[in-house]
PDB file of C-alpha atoms and ligand atoms in Angstrom:
ATOM      1  CA  UNK A 876     -31.684  -5.130 -14.918  1.00 74.00           C
ATOM      2  CA  UNK A 877     -32.794  -2.951 -12.579  1.00 92.00           C
ATOM      3  CA  UNK A 878     -31.923   0.559 -11.894  1.00 95.00           C
ATOM      4  CA  UNK A 879     -31.744   1.858  -8.846  1.00 96.00           C
ATOM      5  CA  UNK A 880     -31.443   5.598  -8.092  1.00 97.00           C
ATOM      6  CA  UNK A 881     -29.944   6.988  -4.659  1.00 97.00           C
ATOM      7  CA  UNK A 882     -27.754   9.678  -3.996  1.00 97.00           C
ATOM      8  CA  UNK A 883     -24.341  10.532  -3.368  1.00 97.00           C
ATOM      9  CA  UNK A 884     -23.130  13.837  -1.679  1.00 96.00           C
ATOM     10  CA  UNK A 885     -26.306  15.263  -2.583  1.00 95.00           C
ATOM     11  CA  UNK A 886     -25.779  14.194  -6.049  1.00 97.00           C
ATOM     12  CA  UNK A 887     -28.670  12.465  -7.634  1.00 97.00           C
ATOM     13  CA  UNK A 888     -27.428   8.821  -9.452  1.00 97.00           C
ATOM     14  CA  UNK A 889     -28.613   6.519 -11.465  1.00 96.00           C
ATOM     15  CA  UNK A 890     -26.673   2.967 -11.418  1.00 97.00           C
ATOM     16  CA  UNK A 891     -28.067  -0.638 -12.109  1.00 96.00           C
ATOM     17  CA  UNK A 892     -28.340  -2.901  -9.591  1.00 96.00           C
ATOM     18  CA  UNK A 893     -25.518  -4.705  -9.857  1.00 96.00           C
ATOM     19  CA  UNK A 894     -22.930  -1.869  -9.012  1.00 97.00           C
ATOM     20  CA  UNK A 895     -21.351  -0.699  -6.022  1.00 97.00           C
ATOM     21  CA  UNK A 896     -21.032   2.923  -4.432  1.00 98.00           C
ATOM     22  CA  UNK A 897     -17.607   3.229  -5.818  1.00 97.00           C
ATOM     23  CA  UNK A 898     -18.480   2.870  -9.864  1.00 96.00           C
ATOM     24  CA  UNK A 899     -22.080   4.371  -9.255  1.00 97.00           C
ATOM     25  CA  UNK A 900     -19.815   7.329  -7.958  1.00 98.00           C
ATOM     26  CA  UNK A 901     -16.952   7.175 -10.698  1.00 96.00           C
ATOM     27  CA  UNK A 902     -20.147   6.959 -13.264  1.00 96.00           C
ATOM     28  CA  UNK A 903     -21.023  10.098 -11.852  1.00 97.00           C
ATOM     29  CA  UNK A 904     -17.770  12.027 -11.460  1.00 97.00           C
ATOM     30  CA  UNK A 905     -17.243  11.564  -7.456  1.00 97.00           C
ATOM     31  CA  UNK A 906     -14.371  10.441  -6.668  1.00 96.00           C
ATOM     32  CA  UNK A 907     -14.244   7.942  -3.971  1.00 97.00           C
ATOM     33  CA  UNK A 908     -10.143   6.655  -2.550  1.00 96.00           C
ATOM     34  CA  UNK A 909      -9.389   2.955  -2.663  1.00 96.00           C
ATOM     35  CA  UNK A 910      -5.433   1.329  -2.637  1.00 96.00           C
ATOM     36  CA  UNK A 911      -6.399  -2.355  -2.871  1.00 96.00           C
ATOM     37  CA  UNK A 912      -8.918  -1.716  -5.718  1.00 94.00           C
ATOM     38  CA  UNK A 913      -7.732  -2.307  -9.296  1.00 91.00           C
ATOM     39  CA  UNK A 914      -9.856  -2.080 -12.363  1.00 87.00           C
ATOM     40  CA  UNK A 915     -10.014  -5.112 -14.543  1.00 87.00           C
ATOM     41  CA  UNK A 916      -9.981  -7.527 -11.372  1.00 92.00           C
ATOM     42  CA  UNK A 917     -11.975  -9.206  -8.488  1.00 94.00           C
ATOM     43  CA  UNK A 918     -13.133  -5.949  -5.437  1.00 95.00           C
ATOM     44  CA  UNK A 919     -11.893  -7.889  -2.202  1.00 95.00           C
ATOM     45  CA  UNK A 920     -12.197  -4.734   0.110  1.00 94.00           C
ATOM     46  CA  UNK A 921      -9.573  -5.244   2.242  1.00 94.00           C
ATOM     47  CA  UNK A 922      -7.450  -1.152   2.675  1.00 95.00           C
ATOM     48  CA  UNK A 923     -11.199   0.473   3.918  1.00 95.00           C
ATOM     49  CA  UNK A 924      -9.786   3.427   2.291  1.00 97.00           C
ATOM     50  CA  UNK A 925     -13.344   3.766  -0.111  1.00 97.00           C
ATOM     51  CA  UNK A 926     -15.845   4.022   3.326  1.00 96.00           C
ATOM     52  CA  UNK A 927     -18.594   5.515   2.999  1.00 97.00           C
ATOM     53  CA  UNK A 928     -21.108   7.275   5.395  1.00 96.00           C
ATOM     54  CA  UNK A 929     -24.680   5.650   5.010  1.00 94.00           C
ATOM     55  CA  UNK A 930     -27.393   8.738   5.833  1.00 88.00           C
ATOM     56  CA  UNK A 931     -30.346   7.572   8.380  1.00 70.00           C
ATOM     57  CA  UNK A 932     -27.902   5.756  10.211  1.00 70.00           C
ATOM     58  CA  UNK A 933     -24.375   5.775  11.933  1.00 78.00           C
ATOM     59  CA  UNK A 934     -23.134   3.148   9.392  1.00 85.00           C
ATOM     60  CA  UNK A 935     -19.686   3.110   7.619  1.00 92.00           C
ATOM     61  CA  UNK A 936     -19.631   0.451   4.463  1.00 95.00           C
ATOM     62  CA  UNK A 937     -17.252  -0.355   2.117  1.00 96.00           C
ATOM     63  CA  UNK A 938     -18.018   1.688  -1.004  1.00 97.00           C
ATOM     64  CA  UNK A 939     -15.848  -0.915  -3.198  1.00 97.00           C
ATOM     65  CA  UNK A 940     -17.704  -4.162  -2.271  1.00 97.00           C
ATOM     66  CA  UNK A 941     -21.217  -2.400  -1.246  1.00 97.00           C
ATOM     67  CA  UNK A 942     -23.673  -2.899  -3.645  1.00 97.00           C
ATOM     68  CA  UNK A 943     -25.896   0.552  -4.852  1.00 97.00           C
ATOM     69  CA  UNK A 944     -29.773   0.152  -3.205  1.00 96.00           C
ATOM     70  CA  UNK A 945     -32.670   2.225  -4.263  1.00 96.00           C
ATOM     71  CA  UNK A 946     -32.922   5.171  -2.063  1.00 95.00           C
ATOM     72  CA  UNK A 947     -29.225   5.167  -0.447  1.00 96.00           C
ATOM     73  CA  UNK A 948     -27.874   9.036   0.682  1.00 96.00           C
ATOM     74  CA  UNK A 949     -24.508   8.606   0.646  1.00 97.00           C
ATOM     75  CA  UNK A 950     -22.096  10.601   1.806  1.00 96.00           C
ATOM     76  CA  UNK A 951     -18.390  10.491   0.656  1.00 96.00           C
ATOM     77  CA  UNK A 952     -16.452  13.292   2.224  1.00 93.00           C
ATOM     78  CA  UNK A 953     -17.985  14.252   6.143  1.00 93.00           C
ATOM     79  CA  UNK A 954     -15.159  15.214   8.656  1.00 93.00           C
ATOM     80  CA  UNK A 955     -15.462  11.445  10.397  1.00 93.00           C
ATOM     81  CA  UNK A 956     -14.613  10.074   7.101  1.00 95.00           C
ATOM     82  CA  UNK A 957     -11.872  11.967   6.641  1.00 94.00           C
ATOM     83  CA  UNK A 958     -10.803  10.938  10.029  1.00 94.00           C
ATOM     84  CA  UNK A 959     -10.962   7.312   9.222  1.00 95.00           C
ATOM     85  CA  UNK A 960      -9.129   7.333   6.245  1.00 95.00           C
ATOM     86  CA  UNK A 961      -6.510   9.350   7.597  1.00 96.00           C
ATOM     87  CA  UNK A 962      -6.440   7.285  10.626  1.00 96.00           C
ATOM     88  CA  UNK A 963      -6.211   4.029   8.257  1.00 96.00           C
ATOM     89  CA  UNK A 964      -3.426   5.656   6.137  1.00 97.00           C
ATOM     90  CA  UNK A 965      -1.508   6.944   9.536  1.00 97.00           C
ATOM     91  CA  UNK A 966      -1.865   3.171  10.396  1.00 97.00           C
ATOM     92  CA  UNK A 967      -0.047   1.970   7.117  1.00 97.00           C
ATOM     93  CA  UNK A 968       2.494   4.210   7.539  1.00 96.00           C
ATOM     94  CA  UNK A 969       3.245   3.115  11.315  1.00 97.00           C
ATOM     95  CA  UNK A 970       3.012  -0.743  10.492  1.00 96.00           C
ATOM     96  CA  UNK A 971       5.807  -0.933   7.999  1.00 96.00           C
ATOM     97  CA  UNK A 972       8.747   0.667   6.361  1.00 95.00           C
ATOM     98  CA  UNK A 973       7.591   3.434   4.073  1.00 95.00           C
ATOM     99  CA  UNK A 974      10.006   5.918   4.612  1.00 93.00           C
ATOM    100  CA  UNK A 975       9.395   7.973   0.615  1.00 93.00           C
ATOM    101  CA  UNK A 976      12.436   9.592   0.382  1.00 92.00           C
ATOM    102  CA  UNK A 977      14.528   6.315   0.035  1.00 92.00           C
ATOM    103  CA  UNK A 978      11.956   4.076  -1.739  1.00 93.00           C
ATOM    104  CA  UNK A 979      12.151   3.728  -5.325  1.00 91.00           C
ATOM    105  CA  UNK A 980       8.808   4.502  -6.205  1.00 92.00           C
ATOM    106  CA  UNK A 981       8.448   8.399  -4.315  1.00 93.00           C
ATOM    107  CA  UNK A 982       6.242  10.317  -6.598  1.00 92.00           C
ATOM    108  CA  UNK A 983       5.275   7.626  -8.071  1.00 92.00           C
ATOM    109  CA  UNK A 984       2.987   5.862  -5.428  1.00 94.00           C
ATOM    110  CA  UNK A 985      -0.606   6.002  -4.814  1.00 95.00           C
ATOM    111  CA  UNK A 986      -0.107   5.562  -1.251  1.00 96.00           C
ATOM    112  CA  UNK A 987       2.295   8.354  -0.845  1.00 96.00           C
ATOM    113  CA  UNK A 988      -0.326  10.339  -3.252  1.00 95.00           C
ATOM    114  CA  UNK A 989      -3.056  10.045  -0.805  1.00 96.00           C
ATOM    115  CA  UNK A 990      -0.911  10.487   2.471  1.00 96.00           C
ATOM    116  CA  UNK A 991      -0.549  13.734   0.651  1.00 95.00           C
ATOM    117  CA  UNK A 992      -4.670  14.293  -0.426  1.00 94.00           C
ATOM    118  CA  UNK A 993      -5.352  14.138   2.790  1.00 92.00           C
ATOM    119  CA  UNK A 994      -3.145  16.367   3.944  1.00 92.00           C
ATOM    120  CA  UNK A 995      -0.892  13.290   6.525  1.00 93.00           C
ATOM    121  CA  UNK A 996       3.007  14.571   7.386  1.00 90.00           C
ATOM    122  CA  UNK A 997       2.858  12.262  10.288  1.00 92.00           C
ATOM    123  CA  UNK A 998       1.504   9.162  12.200  1.00 95.00           C
ATOM    124  CA  UNK A 999      -0.047   9.444  15.681  1.00 96.00           C
ATOM    125  CA  UNK A1000       1.096   5.588  16.110  1.00 96.00           C
ATOM    126  CA  UNK A1001       4.311   4.287  17.483  1.00 97.00           C
ATOM    127  CA  UNK A1002       6.425   3.027  14.102  1.00 95.00           C
ATOM    128  CA  UNK A1003       6.311  -0.818  14.267  1.00 95.00           C
ATOM    129  CA  UNK A1004       9.605  -0.799  12.724  1.00 93.00           C
ATOM    130  CA  UNK A1005       9.529  -4.561  11.618  1.00 93.00           C
ATOM    131  CA  UNK A1006      12.349  -5.597   9.599  1.00 93.00           C
ATOM    132  CA  UNK A1007      11.210  -7.717   6.242  1.00 94.00           C
ATOM    133  CA  UNK A1008      13.378  -9.303   3.909  1.00 94.00           C
ATOM    134  CA  UNK A1009      13.525  -7.929   0.418  1.00 96.00           C
ATOM    135  CA  UNK A1010      13.503 -10.724  -2.463  1.00 98.00           C
ATOM    136  CA  UNK A1011      15.656  -9.912  -5.164  1.00 97.00           C
ATOM    137  CA  UNK A1012      16.432 -13.362  -6.764  1.00 98.00           C
ATOM    138  CA  UNK A1013      14.385 -12.820  -9.944  1.00 98.00           C
ATOM    139  CA  UNK A1014      16.233 -11.813 -12.350  1.00 97.00           C
ATOM    140  CA  UNK A1015      13.804  -9.081 -13.579  1.00 96.00           C
ATOM    141  CA  UNK A1016      12.257  -7.499 -10.749  1.00 97.00           C
ATOM    142  CA  UNK A1017      12.601  -7.703  -6.616  1.00 97.00           C
ATOM    143  CA  UNK A1018      10.231  -7.459  -3.731  1.00 98.00           C
ATOM    144  CA  UNK A1019      10.894  -5.309  -0.112  1.00 97.00           C
ATOM    145  CA  UNK A1020       8.758  -6.584   2.226  1.00 97.00           C
ATOM    146  CA  UNK A1021       8.878  -3.765   3.674  1.00 96.00           C
ATOM    147  CA  UNK A1022       6.917  -1.388   1.506  1.00 96.00           C
ATOM    148  CA  UNK A1023       3.987  -3.910   1.730  1.00 97.00           C
ATOM    149  CA  UNK A1024      -0.132  -2.698   2.516  1.00 97.00           C
ATOM    150  CA  UNK A1025      -0.853  -6.212   1.222  1.00 97.00           C
ATOM    151  CA  UNK A1026      -3.454  -4.930  -1.029  1.00 97.00           C
ATOM    152  CA  UNK A1027      -3.163  -8.607  -2.807  1.00 97.00           C
ATOM    153  CA  UNK A1028      -3.469  -6.570  -5.913  1.00 96.00           C
ATOM    154  CA  UNK A1029      -0.503  -8.689  -7.406  1.00 96.00           C
ATOM    155  CA  UNK A1030      -2.426 -11.885  -6.338  1.00 97.00           C
ATOM    156  CA  UNK A1031      -5.482 -11.027  -8.213  1.00 96.00           C
ATOM    157  CA  UNK A1032      -3.696 -10.208 -11.281  1.00 94.00           C
ATOM    158  CA  UNK A1033      -1.162 -13.026 -11.267  1.00 96.00           C
ATOM    159  CA  UNK A1034      -4.030 -15.349 -10.964  1.00 96.00           C
ATOM    160  CA  UNK A1035      -6.609 -13.488 -13.066  1.00 93.00           C
ATOM    161  CA  UNK A1036      -5.010 -11.648 -15.619  1.00 91.00           C
ATOM    162  CA  UNK A1037      -1.929 -13.473 -16.109  1.00 92.00           C
ATOM    163  CA  UNK A1038      -3.528 -16.845 -15.388  1.00 94.00           C
ATOM    164  CA  UNK A1039       0.054 -18.534 -13.057  1.00 97.00           C
ATOM    165  CA  UNK A1040      -1.455 -17.682 -10.017  1.00 97.00           C
ATOM    166  CA  UNK A1041       2.594 -17.423  -8.532  1.00 98.00           C
ATOM    167  CA  UNK A1042       1.533 -15.007  -5.598  1.00 98.00           C
ATOM    168  CA  UNK A1043      -0.335 -15.819  -2.090  1.00 98.00           C
ATOM    169  CA  UNK A1044      -0.866 -14.503   0.253  1.00 97.00           C
ATOM    170  CA  UNK A1045       0.373 -16.245   4.157  1.00 97.00           C
ATOM    171  CA  UNK A1046       0.763 -15.385   7.601  1.00 95.00           C
ATOM    172  CA  UNK A1047      -1.345 -13.783  10.105  1.00 93.00           C
ATOM    173  CA  UNK A1048      -1.555 -10.541  11.612  1.00 90.00           C
ATOM    174  CA  UNK A1049       1.432  -8.474  11.635  1.00 87.00           C
ATOM    175  CA  UNK A1050       3.471 -11.590  10.149  1.00 90.00           C
ATOM    176  CA  UNK A1051       1.132 -11.783   6.960  1.00 95.00           C
ATOM    177  CA  UNK A1052       2.510 -11.541   3.611  1.00 97.00           C
ATOM    178  CA  UNK A1053       3.007 -12.314   0.000  1.00 98.00           C
ATOM    179  CA  UNK A1054       5.272 -14.852  -1.021  1.00 98.00           C
ATOM    180  CA  UNK A1055       5.421 -16.785  -4.295  1.00 98.00           C
ATOM    181  CA  UNK A1056       5.001 -20.040  -5.103  1.00 98.00           C
ATOM    182  CA  UNK A1057       4.896 -22.436  -2.174  1.00 96.00           C
ATOM    183  CA  UNK A1058       6.977 -19.755   0.212  1.00 96.00           C
ATOM    184  CA  UNK A1059      10.063 -19.885  -2.657  1.00 97.00           C
ATOM    185  CA  UNK A1060      12.639 -17.089  -3.317  1.00 98.00           C
ATOM    186  CA  UNK A1061      10.772 -15.334  -6.223  1.00 98.00           C
ATOM    187  CA  UNK A1062      13.939 -16.182  -8.260  1.00 98.00           C
ATOM    188  CA  UNK A1063      12.870 -20.022  -7.603  1.00 98.00           C
ATOM    189  CA  UNK A1064       9.125 -19.950  -8.645  1.00 98.00           C
ATOM    190  CA  UNK A1065       8.492 -22.322 -11.760  1.00 97.00           C
ATOM    191  CA  UNK A1066       5.099 -20.361 -12.169  1.00 98.00           C
ATOM    192  CA  UNK A1067       6.750 -17.211 -13.067  1.00 98.00           C
ATOM    193  CA  UNK A1068       6.304 -16.478 -16.535  1.00 96.00           C
ATOM    194  CA  UNK A1069       8.263 -12.746 -15.510  1.00 96.00           C
ATOM    195  CA  UNK A1070       5.295 -10.494 -17.204  1.00 93.00           C
ATOM    196  CA  UNK A1071       5.776  -7.919 -14.955  1.00 93.00           C
ATOM    197  CA  UNK A1072       1.984  -7.500 -14.269  1.00 92.00           C
ATOM    198  CA  UNK A1073       2.503  -7.747 -10.880  1.00 95.00           C
ATOM    199  CA  UNK A1074       5.336  -5.069 -10.917  1.00 94.00           C
ATOM    200  CA  UNK A1075       2.387  -2.867 -13.232  1.00 92.00           C
ATOM    201  CA  UNK A1076      -0.790  -3.645 -10.305  1.00 93.00           C
ATOM    202  CA  UNK A1077       1.687  -2.532  -7.123  1.00 95.00           C
ATOM    203  CA  UNK A1078       0.565   0.748  -5.446  1.00 95.00           C
ATOM    204  CA  UNK A1079       3.555   1.436  -3.505  1.00 96.00           C
ATOM    205  CA  UNK A1080       7.021   0.584  -4.444  1.00 95.00           C
ATOM    206  CA  UNK A1081       7.032  -3.270  -2.493  1.00 97.00           C
ATOM    207  CA  UNK A1082       7.403  -4.563  -6.043  1.00 96.00           C
ATOM    208  CA  UNK A1083       9.377  -3.129  -7.897  1.00 95.00           C
ATOM    209  CA  UNK A1084      11.679  -3.816 -11.505  1.00 94.00           C
ATOM    210  CA  UNK A1085      15.407  -4.302 -10.675  1.00 94.00           C
ATOM    211  CA  UNK A1086      18.017  -1.676 -11.904  1.00 89.00           C
ATOM    212  CA  UNK A1087      15.329   1.788 -12.890  1.00 86.00           C
ATOM    213  CA  UNK A1088      15.913   4.320 -11.660  1.00 84.00           C
ATOM    214  CA  UNK A1089      13.114   6.425  -8.846  1.00 85.00           C
ATOM    215  CA  UNK A1090      12.485   8.637 -12.293  1.00 79.00           C
ATOM    216  CA  UNK A1091      11.414   5.087 -14.305  1.00 79.00           C
ATOM    217  CA  UNK A1092       9.212   3.664 -12.019  1.00 77.00           C
ATOM    218  CA  UNK A1093       5.903   5.020 -12.939  1.00 76.00           C
ATOM    219  CA  UNK A1094       3.594   2.198 -13.990  1.00 77.00           C
ATOM    220  CA  UNK A1095       1.521   2.127 -16.430  1.00 73.00           C
ATOM    221  CA  UNK A1096      -1.773   1.009 -15.109  1.00 67.00           C
ATOM    222  CA  UNK A1097      -3.656   1.532 -18.242  1.00 67.00           C
ATOM    223  CA  UNK A1098      -1.934  -1.671 -19.624  1.00 69.00           C
ATOM    224  CA  UNK A1099      -3.806  -4.699 -17.725  1.00 71.00           C
ATOM    225  CA  UNK A1100      -6.724  -2.574 -18.382  1.00 71.00           C
ATOM    226  CA  UNK A1101      -5.922  -2.845 -22.061  1.00 69.00           C
ATOM    227  CA  UNK A1102      -5.430  -6.308 -21.526  1.00 73.00           C
ATOM    228  CA  UNK A1103      -8.641  -6.656 -20.035  1.00 74.00           C
ATOM    229  CA  UNK A1104     -10.763  -5.330 -22.424  1.00 75.00           C
ATOM    230  CA  UNK A1105      -8.836  -6.860 -25.051  1.00 69.00           C
ATOM    231  CA  UNK A1106      -9.468 -10.103 -23.517  1.00 70.00           C
ATOM    232  CA  UNK A1107     -13.558  -9.199 -22.885  1.00 72.00           C
ATOM    233  CA  UNK A1108     -14.069  -7.925 -26.655  1.00 69.00           C
ATOM    234  CA  UNK A1109     -11.990 -10.484 -28.307  1.00 64.00           C
ATOM    235  CA  UNK A1110      -9.626  -7.671 -29.800  1.00 64.00           C
ATOM    236  CA  UNK A1111      -6.788  -9.667 -30.201  1.00 57.00           C
ATOM    237  CA  UNK A1112      -5.015  -9.806 -33.721  1.00 50.00           C
ATOM    238  CA  UNK A1113      -3.708 -13.814 -34.678  1.00 43.00           C
TER     239      UNK A1113
HETATM  240  S1  LIG B 931       6.283 -11.448 -13.052  1.00 93.31           S
HETATM  241 FE1  LIG B 931       3.423 -12.263 -13.951  1.00 93.31          FE
HETATM  242  S2  LIG B 931       3.891 -14.207 -13.696  1.00 93.31           S
HETATM  243 FE2  LIG B 931       5.193 -13.506 -12.708  1.00 93.31          FE
HETATM  244  S3  LIG B 931       4.917 -13.179 -10.440  1.00 93.31           S
HETATM  245 FE3  LIG B 931       4.259 -11.352 -11.265  1.00 93.31          FE
HETATM  246  S4  LIG B 931       2.160 -11.383 -12.011  1.00 93.31           S
HETATM  247 FE4  LIG B 931       2.843 -13.588 -11.972  1.00 93.31          FE
HETATM  248  S1  LIG B 932       3.252  -6.413  -2.760  1.00 93.31           S
HETATM  249 FE1  LIG B 932       2.211  -4.307  -3.494  1.00 93.31          FE
HETATM  250  S2  LIG B 932       0.846  -5.626  -5.068  1.00 93.31           S
HETATM  251 FE2  LIG B 932       1.161  -7.202  -3.806  1.00 93.31          FE
HETATM  252  S3  LIG B 932       0.067  -6.726  -1.798  1.00 93.31           S
HETATM  253 FE3  LIG B 932       2.066  -5.733  -1.555  1.00 93.31          FE
HETATM  254  S4  LIG B 932       1.273  -3.985  -2.277  1.00 93.31           S
HETATM  255 FE4  LIG B 932      -0.082  -4.374  -2.897  1.00 93.31          FE
END
């Protein structure tokens, strides 16, 4: 497989031709934030937080779905990139009801962590304050659509790792939401095996275990990585 050489933030980096900019940066120890990406499942490029600048032009590229190319000059943290990242985060916060102080994921939320990292203390956009449902019909889990950022991590882990395909996306624009089975209450979704993988994958407080405290909401992402690695390397013990 051909190797490509590029620079990321001035650092000379080599990567296989089928790797993305984000993967190459990660291997080189350069952090590019992303919300919809999750190790072990397919990449969809939905959140646009991982935008980077391609030198020699005005182009912005999503690092998670853009393959490396010979001679690329990538910048991951210019003033323009930082401003766009912050703006995307502000829009996410304005779009639904992310009131961290009353969220079960407070302190264990990737959206909150990123907002703190970029120094976001308010949104410049008008809050939409929609009235979305909370579904607690499942005996073990619940979903609060007010906290959902439509990253589709739950859809992908349920389909690609668990093989149940309980989750899907429905609707358009501001009405888009994740649904279980044919838009039935989660508790009636017969395809759900109650494995809890979507709970581990959700970056915000949207999907939660019922009856847990804020302190107990830490996600174990390594469990998803463990399952994927074990499957690929046939490490299962019979
Ligand atoms: S608990 Fe498991 S099967 Fe049920 S929706 Fe979540 S990932 Fe899918
Ligand atoms: S419920 Fe969670 S994992 Fe699923 S799309 Fe919404 S934020 Fe993403």
